């Protein structure tokens, strides 16, 4: 992580600017940046506290006004969706799933008013047990759409999305503890199956 960030600097891009960053990423025109790293958010072993626990990820407080203790922090990352079909992506992430909380909403260019992207909100939910354990992790996922797709071709990877992920420290610890218990229980179950005699 770069150490030459000016004191008081805040990375607060607008939604239109996020779509512009994503477009540069998709078209291979974006240089390496400390503020938006590429991470694998989906698949086996992709629990968010592990994936986003690396030192190269730059977390920021959502509310840095100083008016009270803030428990919410956010980070921006690129990730590549694992498409199951043209309109459906695999959302499993380790022991949980990023579940959709809202439908997609358009992101429009401020000058043209054209649709240039889409935004949807998801939350991380643990899958084991009779009731899913939810809380502490929210994702706003931005994808290219509308006019921003016009200049792309088959050499561009439009499976990339840009995610703003918010972690509530007051809640996510309990989710992580539940995941740890679930992982241990799952390992015991697999171990017990392996120890059964076969006749």
Short mmCIF file of C-alpha atoms in Angstrom, two decimals:
data_model
loop_
_atom_site.label_atom_id
_atom_site.label_comp_id
_atom_site.label_asym_id
_atom_site.label_seq_id
_atom_site.Cartn_x
_atom_site.Cartn_y
_atom_site.Cartn_z
CA UNK A 1 0.00 0.00 0.00
CA UNK A 2 1.30 3.42 -0.88
CA UNK A 3 2.41 5.64 1.99
CA UNK A 4 2.32 8.94 0.10
CA UNK A 5 -1.41 9.63 0.53
CA UNK A 6 -1.95 13.25 1.65
CA UNK A 7 -3.35 13.79 5.14
CA UNK A 8 -7.10 14.27 4.97
CA UNK A 9 -7.47 12.49 1.63
CA UNK A 10 -10.79 10.67 1.19
CA UNK A 11 -11.69 8.36 -1.68
CA UNK A 12 -15.32 9.30 -2.29
CA UNK A 13 -16.16 8.73 -5.99
CA UNK A 14 -19.65 9.38 -7.30
CA UNK A 15 -21.60 6.56 -8.92
CA UNK A 16 -20.83 7.99 -12.36
CA UNK A 17 -17.11 8.03 -11.49
CA UNK A 18 -17.31 4.40 -10.30
CA UNK A 19 -18.77 3.39 -13.66
CA UNK A 20 -15.96 5.31 -15.39
CA UNK A 21 -13.35 3.44 -13.32
CA UNK A 22 -15.00 0.15 -14.19
CA UNK A 23 -15.06 1.03 -17.89
CA UNK A 24 -11.31 1.76 -17.78
CA UNK A 25 -10.75 -1.59 -16.05
CA UNK A 26 -12.79 -3.52 -18.60
CA UNK A 27 -11.00 -1.84 -21.53
CA UNK A 28 -7.54 -2.45 -19.99
CA UNK A 29 -6.80 1.27 -19.60
CA UNK A 30 -6.63 1.45 -15.82
CA UNK A 31 -3.26 1.52 -14.09
CA UNK A 32 -2.78 -0.27 -10.77
CA UNK A 33 -4.49 1.66 -7.98
CA UNK A 34 -4.25 1.38 -4.21
CA UNK A 35 -7.85 2.42 -3.80
CA UNK A 36 -9.58 -0.30 -5.86
CA UNK A 37 -7.87 -3.68 -5.76
CA UNK A 38 -8.97 -6.77 -7.67
CA UNK A 39 -10.24 -9.58 -5.41
CA UNK A 40 -11.96 -12.94 -5.86
CA UNK A 41 -15.24 -12.51 -3.98
CA UNK A 42 -16.95 -15.72 -5.08
CA UNK A 43 -16.13 -19.40 -4.78
CA UNK A 44 -14.73 -21.78 -2.19
CA UNK A 45 -12.95 -20.12 0.73
CA UNK A 46 -14.14 -16.64 -0.24
CA UNK A 47 -15.58 -15.52 3.10
CA UNK A 48 -15.37 -11.70 3.02
CA UNK A 49 -13.38 -11.36 6.27
CA UNK A 50 -10.64 -13.53 4.72
CA UNK A 51 -10.68 -12.07 1.20
CA UNK A 52 -10.78 -8.49 2.44
CA UNK A 53 -8.41 -9.00 5.35
CA UNK A 54 -5.27 -8.47 3.26
CA UNK A 55 -2.96 -5.58 4.01
CA UNK A 56 -3.32 -4.18 0.49
CA UNK A 57 -7.02 -3.38 1.00
CA UNK A 58 -7.72 0.23 1.94
CA UNK A 59 -10.61 0.50 4.40
CA UNK A 60 -12.26 3.85 5.18
CA UNK A 61 -14.83 4.86 7.78
CA UNK A 62 -18.24 5.49 6.25
CA UNK A 63 -18.83 8.36 8.66
CA UNK A 64 -15.66 10.27 9.46
CA UNK A 65 -17.40 13.40 10.72
CA UNK A 66 -16.08 12.79 14.23
CA UNK A 67 -19.54 13.24 15.75
CA UNK A 68 -19.57 9.77 17.26
CA UNK A 69 -17.95 6.36 17.23
CA UNK A 70 -18.32 4.81 13.78
CA UNK A 71 -18.56 1.04 13.44
CA UNK A 72 -19.06 0.99 9.67
CA UNK A 73 -16.15 0.88 7.24
CA UNK A 74 -16.10 0.55 3.46
CA UNK A 75 -13.75 -0.62 0.76
CA UNK A 76 -13.84 -0.63 -3.05
CA UNK A 77 -12.77 -3.69 -5.08
CA UNK A 78 -13.01 -5.07 -8.60
CA UNK A 79 -14.14 -8.65 -9.00
CA UNK A 80 -15.09 -10.94 -11.85
CA UNK A 81 -18.54 -12.52 -11.79
CA UNK A 82 -18.86 -16.26 -12.30
CA UNK A 83 -21.66 -16.35 -14.85
CA UNK A 84 -24.12 -19.25 -14.88
CA UNK A 85 -26.04 -17.70 -17.76
CA UNK A 86 -26.33 -14.34 -19.50
CA UNK A 87 -28.41 -12.93 -16.66
CA UNK A 88 -27.42 -15.07 -13.67
CA UNK A 89 -24.18 -15.23 -11.68
CA UNK A 90 -22.95 -17.66 -9.04
CA UNK A 91 -23.10 -15.87 -5.69
CA UNK A 92 -21.73 -18.54 -3.34
CA UNK A 93 -18.79 -17.29 -1.26
CA UNK A 94 -17.24 -19.77 1.14
CA UNK A 95 -19.82 -20.86 3.72
CA UNK A 96 -22.25 -18.18 2.63
CA UNK A 97 -23.87 -16.40 -0.27
CA UNK A 98 -24.12 -12.80 -1.40
CA UNK A 99 -27.91 -12.51 -1.61
CA UNK A 100 -29.66 -9.81 -3.60
CA UNK A 101 -31.46 -7.26 -1.42
CA UNK A 102 -32.76 -5.06 -4.22
CA UNK A 103 -33.39 -5.11 -7.95
CA UNK A 104 -30.95 -3.37 -10.28
CA UNK A 105 -31.15 0.43 -10.45
CA UNK A 106 -29.79 2.53 -13.32
CA UNK A 107 -26.76 4.79 -13.00
CA UNK A 108 -27.05 7.76 -15.34
CA UNK A 109 -24.48 10.19 -16.70
CA UNK A 110 -24.92 13.62 -15.11
CA UNK A 111 -24.53 15.53 -18.39
CA UNK A 112 -26.20 13.24 -20.94
CA UNK A 113 -28.79 11.63 -18.67
CA UNK A 114 -28.09 8.34 -20.46
CA UNK A 115 -27.96 5.05 -18.64
CA UNK A 116 -24.31 4.08 -18.27
CA UNK A 117 -24.43 1.40 -15.59
CA UNK A 118 -26.45 -0.50 -13.03
CA UNK A 119 -26.31 -0.82 -9.26
CA UNK A 120 -27.66 -3.52 -7.01
CA UNK A 121 -27.35 -4.19 -3.30
CA UNK A 122 -26.48 -7.57 -1.78
CA UNK A 123 -25.82 -8.82 1.74
CA UNK A 124 -23.68 -11.72 2.94
CA UNK A 125 -25.67 -14.58 4.49
CA UNK A 126 -24.25 -17.80 5.97
CA UNK A 127 -25.95 -20.85 4.47
CA UNK A 128 -25.56 -23.58 7.08
CA UNK A 129 -28.26 -24.45 9.60
CA UNK A 130 -32.01 -24.09 9.35
CA UNK A 131 -31.82 -20.28 9.50
CA UNK A 132 -29.31 -18.21 7.56
CA UNK A 133 -27.11 -15.96 9.68
CA UNK A 134 -27.10 -12.46 8.26
CA UNK A 135 -25.54 -9.16 9.19
CA UNK A 136 -22.45 -7.05 9.05
CA UNK A 137 -21.65 -7.13 5.32
CA UNK A 138 -23.38 -5.11 2.59
CA UNK A 139 -22.28 -4.84 -1.04
CA UNK A 140 -23.23 -2.26 -3.66
CA UNK A 141 -22.32 -3.83 -6.99
CA UNK A 142 -21.81 -1.62 -10.06
CA UNK A 143 -21.83 -3.01 -13.59
CA UNK A 144 -21.58 -1.52 -17.08
CA UNK A 145 -24.87 -1.06 -18.88
CA UNK A 146 -26.52 1.06 -21.55
CA UNK A 147 -24.30 3.59 -23.33
CA UNK A 148 -21.09 2.39 -21.62
CA UNK A 149 -21.35 -0.91 -23.53
CA UNK A 150 -21.47 0.71 -26.97
CA UNK A 151 -17.72 0.87 -27.57
CA UNK A 152 -16.90 -2.59 -26.17
CA UNK A 153 -16.13 -5.68 -28.20
CA UNK A 154 -15.41 -9.37 -27.64
CA UNK A 155 -11.86 -8.64 -26.41
CA UNK A 156 -13.24 -6.80 -23.38
CA UNK A 157 -14.24 -8.74 -20.28
CA UNK A 158 -17.63 -7.36 -19.24
CA UNK A 159 -17.88 -9.88 -16.38
CA UNK A 160 -15.97 -7.40 -14.21
CA UNK A 161 -17.93 -5.39 -11.66
CA UNK A 162 -16.89 -2.76 -9.13
CA UNK A 163 -18.07 -3.32 -5.57
CA UNK A 164 -18.37 -0.98 -2.62
CA UNK A 165 -18.44 -3.24 0.43
CA UNK A 166 -19.51 -1.98 3.83
CA UNK A 167 -18.58 -3.83 7.01
CA UNK A 168 -20.30 -3.12 10.30
CA UNK A 169 -17.79 -4.08 12.98
CA UNK A 170 -20.53 -4.21 15.62
CA UNK A 171 -22.29 -7.06 13.77
CA UNK A 172 -19.89 -8.98 11.58
CA UNK A 173 -17.90 -10.54 14.46
CA UNK A 174 -20.97 -12.58 15.42
CA UNK A 175 -21.39 -13.72 11.82
CA UNK A 176 -17.73 -14.74 11.68
CA UNK A 177 -18.06 -16.69 14.94
CA UNK A 178 -21.11 -18.50 13.53
CA UNK A 179 -19.16 -19.34 10.40
CA UNK A 180 -16.28 -20.74 12.45
CA UNK A 181 -18.66 -22.96 14.42
CA UNK A 182 -20.32 -24.10 11.21
CA UNK A 183 -16.98 -24.91 9.60
CA UNK A 184 -15.89 -26.98 12.62
CA UNK A 185 -19.21 -28.84 12.64
CA UNK A 186 -18.92 -29.55 8.93
CA UNK A 187 -15.38 -30.87 9.33
CA UNK A 188 -16.51 -33.14 12.18
CA UNK A 189 -19.37 -34.45 10.06
CA UNK A 190 -17.02 -35.26 7.18
CA UNK A 191 -14.57 -36.86 9.60
CA UNK A 192 -17.25 -39.03 11.16
CA UNK A 193 -18.31 -40.27 7.74
CA UNK A 194 -14.73 -41.23 6.99
CA UNK A 195 -14.46 -43.23 10.21
CA UNK A 196 -17.57 -45.36 9.56
CA UNK A 197 -16.87 -49.04 8.90
CA UNK A 198 -17.72 -50.33 5.47
CA UNK A 199 -19.08 -53.88 5.24
#
